[in-house]
XYZ file of C-alpha atoms in Angstrom:
658
model
C 11.084 31.317 14.422
C 8.804 28.279 14.369
C 5.061 28.996 14.499
C 3.106 27.086 17.102
C 0.638 24.660 15.547
C -1.912 22.113 16.778
C -0.340 18.814 17.800
C -1.259 15.164 18.273
C 0.728 11.939 18.210
C 0.153 8.338 19.247
C 1.735 8.561 22.691
C -0.134 8.138 26.008
C -0.294 11.917 26.355
C -2.807 11.991 23.519
C -4.225 8.444 23.270
C -5.977 6.740 26.183
C -5.252 3.146 25.104
C -2.373 1.998 22.903
C -3.525 -1.642 22.971
C -7.267 -1.544 22.273
C -9.516 -4.389 21.222
C -11.976 -4.226 18.336
C -15.038 -2.339 19.485
C -13.240 -0.410 22.221
C -13.755 3.338 22.468
C -10.452 5.192 22.701
C -10.234 8.805 23.795
C -7.894 10.895 21.660
C -6.727 14.390 22.522
C -5.664 17.389 20.469
C -3.478 20.210 21.709
C -4.061 23.650 20.133
C -1.951 26.733 20.906
C -3.916 29.611 22.401
C -4.712 32.158 19.731
C -4.579 29.654 16.875
C -8.334 29.867 16.222
C -10.964 30.817 16.850
C -12.346 27.392 16.031
C -15.989 26.663 15.337
C -15.546 22.900 15.693
C -12.983 20.131 16.088
C -13.699 16.622 14.842
C -12.040 13.302 14.081
C -12.520 11.560 10.770
C -11.942 7.807 10.597
C -12.462 5.501 7.629
C -13.698 2.132 8.987
C -14.423 -0.387 6.237
C -13.443 2.446 3.864
C -16.510 4.491 4.782
C -15.923 7.832 6.576
C -17.030 8.170 10.193
C -16.927 11.374 12.225
C -16.867 12.192 15.931
C -17.127 15.602 17.554
C -14.429 16.728 19.954
C -15.266 18.571 23.143
C -13.057 21.246 24.739
C -11.172 19.814 27.695
C -9.836 23.110 29.031
C -6.660 25.202 28.878
C -3.233 24.814 30.471
C 0.142 26.493 29.944
C -1.045 28.420 26.896
C -2.617 25.420 25.138
C -6.242 24.541 24.594
C -7.072 20.842 24.725
C -9.809 18.935 22.953
C -10.806 15.295 23.219
C -12.946 12.986 21.149
C -14.058 9.348 21.243
C -12.929 6.984 18.477
C -14.406 3.506 18.220
C -11.876 0.956 16.984
C -13.681 -0.809 14.141
C -10.778 -2.324 12.165
C -7.525 -3.962 13.330
C -5.700 -0.938 11.932
C -8.047 1.967 12.578
C -6.867 5.213 11.019
C -8.078 8.629 12.086
C -7.226 12.278 11.511
C -8.303 15.598 12.953
C -10.286 18.286 11.147
C -10.251 21.816 12.549
C -13.069 24.099 11.399
C -12.193 27.771 11.775
C -14.905 30.331 12.428
C -13.941 32.154 9.231
C -14.661 29.001 7.214
C -11.113 27.735 6.742
C -10.509 24.013 7.234
C -7.286 22.404 8.486
C -6.518 18.675 8.476
C -3.986 17.167 10.881
C -2.367 13.784 10.223
C 1.059 12.213 10.825
C 2.729 14.465 8.249
C 1.439 17.632 9.883
C -1.187 20.307 9.264
C -2.750 20.668 5.807
C -5.234 23.005 4.086
C -6.583 20.228 1.855
C -7.727 16.651 2.497
C -5.045 14.121 3.310
C -4.213 10.520 2.478
C -5.672 7.682 4.541
C -2.237 6.018 4.511
C -0.812 8.909 6.567
C -3.521 8.984 9.220
C -2.816 8.403 12.875
C -3.677 4.796 13.615
C -4.893 2.679 16.502
C -3.820 -0.970 16.305
C -6.065 -3.732 17.674
C -3.687 -6.605 16.953
C -1.973 -8.114 20.031
C 0.511 -5.607 21.413
C 4.245 -6.288 21.720
C 5.680 -6.945 25.169
C 6.269 -3.748 27.105
C 9.995 -4.504 27.425
C 10.496 -3.791 23.722
C 10.297 -0.027 24.171
C 12.556 -0.194 27.244
C 15.341 -1.839 25.243
C 18.634 -0.678 23.818
C 19.798 -3.258 21.291
C 23.347 -4.451 20.674
C 24.014 -6.296 17.422
C 26.674 -9.016 17.253
C 28.087 -10.634 14.115
C 29.362 -13.835 15.772
C 32.374 -14.578 13.559
C 33.902 -11.165 14.360
C 32.839 -10.391 17.942
C 35.007 -12.534 20.227
C 36.935 -15.796 19.947
C 37.241 -18.023 22.997
C 39.977 -20.566 23.657
C 37.473 -23.280 22.728
C 37.445 -21.980 19.161
C 40.972 -23.342 18.719
C 39.573 -26.872 19.022
C 37.161 -26.415 16.119
C 38.355 -27.648 12.698
C 38.503 -25.117 9.896
C 35.485 -25.753 7.638
C 35.952 -26.707 4.002
C 34.611 -23.405 2.703
C 36.720 -21.128 4.908
C 39.732 -18.889 4.329
C 41.301 -18.755 7.825
C 42.226 -15.374 9.310
C 43.827 -14.330 12.567
C 42.035 -11.799 14.763
C 44.360 -8.961 13.737
C 44.136 -9.608 9.982
C 42.360 -6.886 7.991
C 39.000 -7.736 6.481
C 39.313 -8.760 2.821
C 36.283 -7.317 0.962
C 36.933 -9.078 -2.353
C 35.224 -12.347 -3.326
C 35.653 -15.135 -2.370
C 37.107 -13.862 0.922
C 34.165 -11.489 1.255
C 31.952 -14.323 2.458
C 34.569 -16.966 3.268
C 37.169 -15.179 5.378
C 36.843 -16.926 8.732
C 37.940 -15.423 12.059
C 36.319 -18.067 14.244
C 34.402 -15.975 16.751
C 32.093 -18.184 18.815
C 29.282 -18.066 21.356
C 31.608 -18.810 24.266
C 33.450 -15.657 23.239
C 30.181 -13.724 23.439
C 29.559 -15.131 26.923
C 33.004 -13.966 28.026
C 32.190 -10.421 26.875
C 28.681 -10.076 28.302
C 29.962 -7.842 31.072
C 31.049 -5.412 28.361
C 27.415 -5.180 27.317
C 26.445 -4.634 30.940
C 28.970 -1.793 31.198
C 27.416 -0.132 28.154
C 23.926 -0.485 29.618
C 22.436 -2.389 26.679
C 19.725 -4.904 27.554
C 18.873 -6.614 24.264
C 21.370 -8.744 22.312
C 20.674 -9.463 18.655
C 22.796 -12.218 17.097
C 23.030 -12.568 13.335
C 22.507 -16.222 12.242
C 23.981 -19.000 14.352
C 22.941 -21.977 12.219
C 25.471 -24.065 10.243
C 26.236 -22.619 6.813
C 28.963 -22.249 4.198
C 29.819 -18.599 4.820
C 31.025 -16.306 7.579
C 27.649 -14.521 7.688
C 25.589 -17.743 7.914
C 22.601 -16.388 5.987
C 22.868 -19.524 3.808
C 21.757 -22.001 6.480
C 22.263 -25.720 5.873
C 19.932 -26.505 8.781
C 17.618 -24.647 11.167
C 17.549 -27.476 13.695
C 20.948 -27.018 15.329
C 23.495 -24.357 16.217
C 26.685 -24.353 14.168
C 29.291 -26.521 15.971
C 31.874 -23.875 14.995
C 30.019 -21.536 17.371
C 29.905 -24.148 20.143
C 26.680 -25.939 19.239
C 23.333 -26.023 20.997
C 24.853 -26.179 24.471
C 26.766 -22.946 23.973
C 23.574 -21.197 22.862
C 21.790 -22.349 26.008
C 24.675 -21.125 28.177
C 24.739 -17.779 26.374
C 21.040 -17.100 26.836
C 21.120 -18.171 30.474
C 24.159 -15.976 31.162
C 22.565 -13.026 29.362
C 19.263 -13.420 31.189
C 21.131 -13.527 34.497
C 22.478 -10.067 33.624
C 19.119 -8.629 32.576
C 19.880 -8.931 28.866
C 17.380 -10.501 26.465
C 18.531 -12.349 23.334
C 16.930 -12.596 19.893
C 18.026 -14.669 16.924
C 18.115 -14.114 13.165
C 16.092 -16.313 10.821
C 15.983 -16.379 6.995
C 12.357 -16.848 5.975
C 12.981 -15.867 2.358
C 15.539 -18.548 1.509
C 17.797 -21.293 2.772
C 21.306 -22.176 1.713
C 21.853 -24.563 -1.176
C 23.427 -27.012 1.299
C 20.252 -27.080 3.384
C 18.941 -30.552 4.045
C 15.514 -29.640 2.635
C 16.973 -28.282 -0.576
C 19.358 -31.192 -1.008
C 16.437 -33.610 -0.624
C 14.657 -31.916 -3.533
C 17.528 -30.894 -5.818
C 17.520 -33.294 -8.760
C 14.830 -35.395 -7.106
C 11.445 -34.741 -8.738
C 8.616 -35.907 -6.529
C 10.500 -35.453 -3.267
C 8.214 -33.970 -0.580
C 10.582 -31.013 -0.191
C 10.369 -29.950 -3.833
C 7.297 -27.848 -3.035
C 9.385 -25.870 -0.511
C 11.182 -24.106 -3.384
C 10.481 -22.696 -6.850
C 11.977 -25.264 -9.214
C 11.655 -24.142 -12.839
C 12.464 -27.359 -14.716
C 11.161 -30.916 -14.577
C 14.467 -32.272 -13.291
C 14.533 -29.954 -10.228
C 17.928 -28.562 -11.215
C 16.972 -24.936 -11.912
C 15.251 -22.729 -9.351
C 14.471 -19.218 -8.161
C 16.914 -17.719 -5.676
C 17.456 -14.515 -3.750
C 18.468 -11.880 -6.325
C 19.726 -14.669 -8.571
C 22.362 -15.921 -6.110
C 22.425 -19.721 -6.668
C 23.516 -20.525 -3.103
C 20.320 -18.947 -1.703
C 17.285 -20.840 -3.107
C 14.005 -19.077 -2.405
C 11.240 -20.599 -0.290
C 7.765 -21.139 -1.743
C 5.358 -20.306 1.068
C 2.404 -21.814 -0.775
C 3.635 -25.124 0.677
C 1.683 -26.138 3.766
C 4.376 -28.661 4.648
C 6.973 -25.880 4.666
C 4.724 -23.825 6.914
C 4.308 -26.782 9.265
C 8.030 -27.451 9.555
C 9.205 -23.840 9.643
C 6.524 -21.745 11.338
C 3.302 -23.333 12.513
C 2.881 -25.005 15.849
C 5.052 -26.067 18.775
C 7.279 -28.375 16.717
C 8.277 -25.763 14.129
C 11.692 -24.133 13.754
C 10.282 -20.809 14.929
C 8.893 -22.375 18.089
C 11.829 -24.644 18.963
C 14.291 -21.881 19.808
C 11.763 -19.894 21.863
C 11.062 -22.863 24.156
C 13.283 -24.258 26.897
C 16.097 -25.104 27.112
C 16.902 -22.225 24.753
C 14.206 -19.668 25.666
C 15.268 -17.008 23.184
C 13.294 -13.772 23.400
C 12.322 -13.327 19.780
C 13.366 -13.191 16.156
C 14.680 -10.735 13.629
C 13.572 -12.018 10.223
C 16.046 -11.580 7.364
C 14.752 -10.249 4.018
C 11.278 -9.989 5.527
C 10.275 -7.576 2.769
C 10.798 -10.240 0.045
C 9.485 -13.209 2.001
C 6.568 -14.862 0.204
C 6.798 -12.465 -2.723
C 7.680 -13.445 -6.277
C 6.129 -11.746 -9.270
C 2.363 -12.189 -9.082
C 2.631 -14.119 -5.801
C 2.342 -12.212 -2.525
C 2.019 -14.343 0.606
C 3.963 -11.953 2.822
C 1.050 -11.027 5.071
C 0.183 -14.693 5.612
C 3.747 -15.557 6.585
C 4.257 -12.676 9.001
C 0.880 -13.325 10.636
C 1.713 -17.030 11.037
C 5.049 -16.108 12.597
C 3.351 -13.791 15.058
C 0.625 -16.332 15.880
C 3.093 -19.108 16.671
C 5.207 -16.821 18.813
C 2.176 -15.707 20.806
C 1.193 -19.335 21.346
C 4.682 -20.337 22.488
C 5.590 -17.219 24.458
C 3.657 -13.935 24.089
C 6.547 -12.133 25.805
C 8.694 -12.422 22.644
C 9.287 -9.870 19.872
C 9.203 -10.158 16.077
C 11.212 -7.713 13.953
C 11.411 -7.806 10.164
C 14.128 -6.579 7.820
C 12.725 -4.147 5.252
C 15.524 -1.972 3.983
C 13.400 0.586 2.130
C 9.906 2.049 2.584
C 8.341 -0.482 4.939
C 5.015 1.226 5.698
C 2.798 -1.189 3.769
C 4.088 -4.133 5.833
C 4.248 -2.302 9.164
C 0.607 -1.975 10.149
C 0.752 -4.060 13.318
C -0.504 -7.393 11.971
C 2.874 -9.130 12.100
C 6.114 -7.292 12.706
C 6.462 -5.395 15.980
C 8.935 -3.201 14.121
C 11.542 -3.394 11.390
C 15.193 -2.979 10.541
C 14.524 -0.240 8.027
C 16.835 2.529 6.873
C 14.944 5.458 5.209
C 13.132 6.574 8.369
C 16.317 7.343 10.324
C 19.626 5.851 9.192
C 19.848 7.219 5.669
C 18.616 10.714 6.674
C 21.254 10.857 9.443
C 23.974 9.902 6.965
C 22.715 12.507 4.497
C 22.761 15.294 7.051
C 25.827 14.553 9.165
C 28.331 13.085 6.661
C 31.293 14.713 4.946
C 32.826 12.005 2.734
C 36.591 11.952 2.279
C 36.362 9.956 -0.977
C 39.191 7.714 0.190
C 39.726 4.787 -2.215
C 38.498 1.320 -1.299
C 38.046 -2.064 -2.967
C 34.637 -3.278 -4.102
C 33.480 -6.902 -3.992
C 35.066 -7.639 -7.375
C 38.418 -5.995 -6.629
C 37.806 -2.677 -8.382
C 38.958 0.519 -6.711
C 36.233 3.029 -5.952
C 36.150 6.469 -4.365
C 32.428 7.138 -4.527
C 31.188 6.644 -0.950
C 28.947 3.640 -0.416
C 25.350 4.642 0.319
C 23.080 1.675 0.905
C 23.788 0.277 -2.595
C 22.063 3.264 -4.201
C 23.774 4.311 -7.476
C 23.248 8.018 -6.895
C 26.805 9.303 -6.815
C 27.590 8.774 -3.149
C 26.035 10.124 0.027
C 23.417 12.850 -0.576
C 23.894 16.194 1.141
C 20.918 17.010 3.347
C 20.174 20.020 5.486
C 18.686 19.583 8.938
C 15.316 20.504 7.412
C 15.640 17.690 4.905
C 16.622 15.285 7.674
C 13.376 16.082 9.489
C 11.365 15.936 6.273
C 12.701 12.436 5.559
C 12.007 11.179 9.084
C 8.451 12.517 8.910
C 7.834 11.166 5.407
C 8.942 7.619 6.135
C 7.206 7.326 9.501
C 3.927 8.958 8.455
C 2.438 5.694 7.198
C 3.383 3.646 10.270
C 1.196 3.465 13.393
C 2.882 5.054 16.399
C 2.963 1.789 18.351
C 4.799 0.051 15.523
C 7.154 2.977 14.995
C 8.379 2.571 18.573
C 9.580 -0.935 17.648
C 11.478 0.117 14.531
C 15.192 -0.555 14.850
C 17.045 2.747 14.743
C 20.737 2.088 13.987
C 23.490 4.356 12.728
C 24.762 1.285 10.869
C 24.522 -2.502 10.863
C 26.392 -5.545 9.555
C 24.845 -4.785 6.129
C 26.058 -1.189 5.876
C 29.208 0.838 6.086
C 29.856 2.330 9.497
C 28.553 5.855 10.010
C 31.835 7.027 11.547
C 33.665 6.340 8.260
C 32.222 9.442 6.589
C 30.948 11.380 9.600
C 31.630 15.106 9.563
C 34.082 16.072 12.314
C 32.376 16.120 15.704
C 29.062 14.643 14.546
C 29.228 11.129 15.999
C 27.793 12.381 19.338
C 25.032 14.167 17.425
C 24.092 11.062 15.439
C 24.311 8.729 18.428
C 22.310 11.198 20.501
C 19.539 11.294 17.914
C 19.491 7.494 17.822
C 18.874 7.424 21.581
C 16.323 10.244 21.790
C 14.043 9.941 18.749
C 11.151 7.445 18.897
C 12.332 3.947 17.988
C 14.605 1.127 19.166
C 18.255 2.269 19.466
C 20.746 -0.198 17.968
C 24.493 -0.282 18.584
C 26.354 -2.411 16.065
C 29.238 -4.056 17.939
C 32.350 -1.995 17.340
C 30.695 1.408 17.020
C 31.526 2.018 20.673
C 35.209 1.365 19.785
C 35.150 3.941 16.993
C 35.488 1.349 14.223
C 35.073 2.353 10.595
C 34.193 0.436 7.446
C 33.343 1.658 3.955
C 30.598 -0.884 3.208
C 28.672 -3.811 4.645
C 31.650 -6.154 4.438
C 34.365 -3.808 5.654
C 32.190 -2.926 8.658
C 32.340 -6.548 9.885
C 35.614 -5.906 11.641
C 36.872 -8.047 14.549
C 36.402 -6.148 17.811
C 39.751 -4.790 19.060
C 39.538 -6.119 22.624
C 42.280 -4.645 24.785
C 42.089 -1.185 23.220
C 39.565 0.143 25.732
C 42.207 2.222 27.492
C 43.309 4.105 24.395
C 42.139 7.736 24.646
C 40.006 7.796 21.496
C 38.364 4.471 22.328
C 37.797 5.430 25.949
C 36.145 8.665 24.833
C 33.807 6.851 22.440
C 32.933 4.234 25.074
C 32.132 7.001 27.547
C 29.855 8.659 24.984
C 27.830 5.510 24.434
C 27.597 4.777 28.147
C 26.335 8.289 28.835
C 23.716 8.169 26.093
C 22.465 4.687 26.974
C 22.194 5.762 30.617
C 20.198 8.814 29.517
C 17.796 6.596 27.593
C 17.222 4.287 30.549
C 16.941 7.076 33.119
C 14.102 8.823 31.281
C 11.188 6.592 30.207
C 9.794 9.480 28.196
C 12.482 8.656 25.603
C 10.947 5.209 25.192
C 7.243 5.998 24.960
C 6.800 9.776 25.166
C 5.378 11.944 22.404
C 7.441 13.783 19.805
C 6.993 17.444 18.899
C 9.382 19.358 16.643
C 9.772 22.897 18.025
C 12.477 24.342 15.750
C 14.062 23.338 12.460
C 16.503 25.254 10.291
C 19.241 24.243 7.867
C 21.814 23.550 10.597
C 19.856 22.397 13.640
C 16.767 20.662 14.933
C 15.070 21.036 18.290
C 12.380 18.688 19.541
C 10.751 17.556 22.753
C 9.800 14.096 23.991
C 6.775 14.683 26.188
C 4.731 12.957 28.873
C 2.784 13.927 31.955
C 5.731 13.098 34.222
C 8.506 14.928 32.386
C 9.622 16.539 29.148
C 13.051 16.240 27.561
C 14.204 19.024 25.268
C 16.748 17.974 22.639
C 19.031 20.118 20.466
C 21.000 18.557 17.601
C 23.167 20.674 15.327
C 25.768 20.090 12.637
C 26.822 23.724 12.541
C 26.442 26.514 15.077
C 23.006 26.578 16.667
C 21.005 29.751 17.213
C 17.366 28.815 17.686
C 14.564 31.079 18.886
C 11.549 29.109 20.056
C 8.300 31.057 20.492
C 6.678 31.763 23.811
C 4.345 28.968 24.841
C 6.199 26.234 22.973
C 8.182 25.165 26.045
C 6.271 25.850 29.265
C 8.539 25.869 32.301
C 11.739 26.308 30.281
C 13.115 28.767 32.845
C 13.564 25.817 35.227
C 15.171 23.547 32.631
C 17.775 21.144 34.023
C 20.744 20.431 31.733
C 21.427 16.697 31.353
C 23.823 16.232 28.425
C 25.945 18.443 26.209
C 27.340 21.948 26.112
C 24.747 24.485 25.003
C 23.062 27.601 26.348
C 19.372 27.950 27.129
C 17.935 31.371 27.928
C 14.378 32.575 28.381
C 13.434 36.017 27.064
C 11.113 38.437 28.845
C 8.223 37.457 26.584
C 8.717 33.742 27.318
C 10.522 32.871 24.101
C 13.369 30.373 24.518
C 16.788 30.949 22.995
C 19.102 27.978 22.395
C 22.676 28.448 21.225
C 25.738 26.267 20.827
C 28.944 25.996 18.879
C 28.433 23.198 16.406
C 28.436 20.331 16.057
C 26.368 20.024 19.206
C 24.025 17.665 20.983
C 22.345 18.733 24.211
C 19.425 17.617 26.358
C 17.508 19.387 29.126
C 14.833 18.108 31.458
C 11.626 20.119 31.879
C 8.487 19.501 33.871
C 5.863 17.205 32.434
C 2.989 18.434 30.306
C 0.025 19.818 32.193
C -3.219 18.400 30.853
C -6.448 19.999 32.095
C -8.566 17.565 34.065
C -11.990 16.904 32.570
C -14.790 18.454 34.560
C -17.038 15.804 36.160
C -20.456 15.521 34.623
C -23.137 17.011 36.811
C -25.225 14.413 38.628
C -28.958 14.909 38.834
C -30.885 14.844 42.114
C -32.582 11.659 40.900
C -29.198 9.937 40.419
C -28.173 10.862 43.947
C -31.432 9.657 45.444
C -31.132 6.334 43.573
C -27.552 5.877 44.781
C -26.043 6.133 41.284
C -23.601 8.671 42.723
C -22.963 9.747 46.285
C -23.912 13.159 47.529
C -20.283 14.260 47.828
C -19.705 13.588 44.145
C -22.142 16.396 43.242
C -21.357 20.090 43.195
C -22.161 22.191 46.304
C -25.107 23.796 44.491
C -26.493 20.376 43.571
C -26.053 19.182 47.138
C -28.168 22.098 48.386
C -30.815 21.473 45.721
C -30.876 17.767 46.545
C -31.370 18.485 50.241
């Protein structure tokens, strides 16, 4: 049984202002289970300007078996970290930060954090994202009028994906933006409200991450006019649209690179890292010659690409396009090369321009590994990052079949792909390890930024989760994606049950017309139900997170707010969880929302959850009761001077005043 412990997170239940300004005083609250102490004192410890600062917490009162404390914290730095210290009457000290409760001092990097940088638009946390890889999503009749490009290996829509080079990047199915427009009602039927398109600029590959220009939409996709029509049609349906931009590199056919290649002295030569006097050798992304790396020390590059209303970044956010934001490719490597690190400057410039053009836009960065150092609120609103959710889900809920597949160079492999890590396939995690990984990789990220982190089961750069999913676990994984804090992401095709062993094989053309097949219909129904759940309960977007039970097979957590609480059970095997009395006030009136599981309340108030695994279930409970602060007593002098009215004083004070 899980022991009840003090709790705090960055949600509105515990933090009075998630978008403070420098100098603002924010009230933070701590929730302590009755009987945990006795406590002699509760304090916060911040570290502004790297010098410790303390505030004393005052007891707020008790409710539903919890004692509440609150303390003021003055926001002195743009990222203002703080932690709680609990002083027991017997002399013991406990420290509470984003990794949990500790008996020794904790790291500043894992503190709770208030962020005073401009906040993202509120619609970000209300979104469910749908990712489209344009070449493989839908092909309109107009696509037949487009000539096959010189680099392409043509394929018909029913051809299997060829994962071996050169087809890996050159196999061309011809999906276009008009095709996306024709399928927007499919997105509406799913309930998604944010469309993310991988690159749409002209390039010499099917993925288009090797742009030859940032100033126009690839004519093979329908050109600029098709992009305008797509965004207008999406907006008319309540769907926002963000694009994909490569800030780390261009393609070697890019007009800027071609102007500098072999042309010493050309203005564009400073845009790249040329390593010889003839401008014929250069740095590139991971040594790939077709992807020359940008040198962000160039002010001219900054002017053309990022800064101001005439930049690439700005152009596509303004009318007639009016896109709703950017996902930045290889954001983690942008501006970084050896001793050079301009990453913070670039991301802050991106954010600044976007705020100037349209503050209602979002900025997401790709950072495929530990992203905490870059995710402190100064640039990215969130990230496409895998260790804080995606990889732990794979580790817990996969059972690889070791079916053979072809690698990029034509070799046959049976070791399951796992995010390019050479570790012998997919690791085998327990549910405890899943939770440990989620906690570890979110502990260094402010809560507000965590809510903007993309939370996919898979993307165009990964294999599809369903390929190696243990039987019956897709609903568990998809349910976790929709209910844990973060931005849910459906990669187009997941709702059709598509599989793919790696990041190329997952880029499968969508099998339109198969929606009536039983297996596809079942998977579509699952996604529609879970997306509807997410939208119907705002607590899943912004509510707090408290783990209430973890064992090797199952996890139980609550998303909490004043208005409602959602209780979530996720299990790979059979679930049999006993949750202590007081952990779930009001559980006897729990309303089942999703899944097939049993909830029972024992005589002592403990809650018993059971299910045959794999299982995913959700119940609705009442919101969290927070004791109201007692009004400060007004003096007779304050009443007589009109500072407060007589009826704002207590009855005894009213008599004394009279």
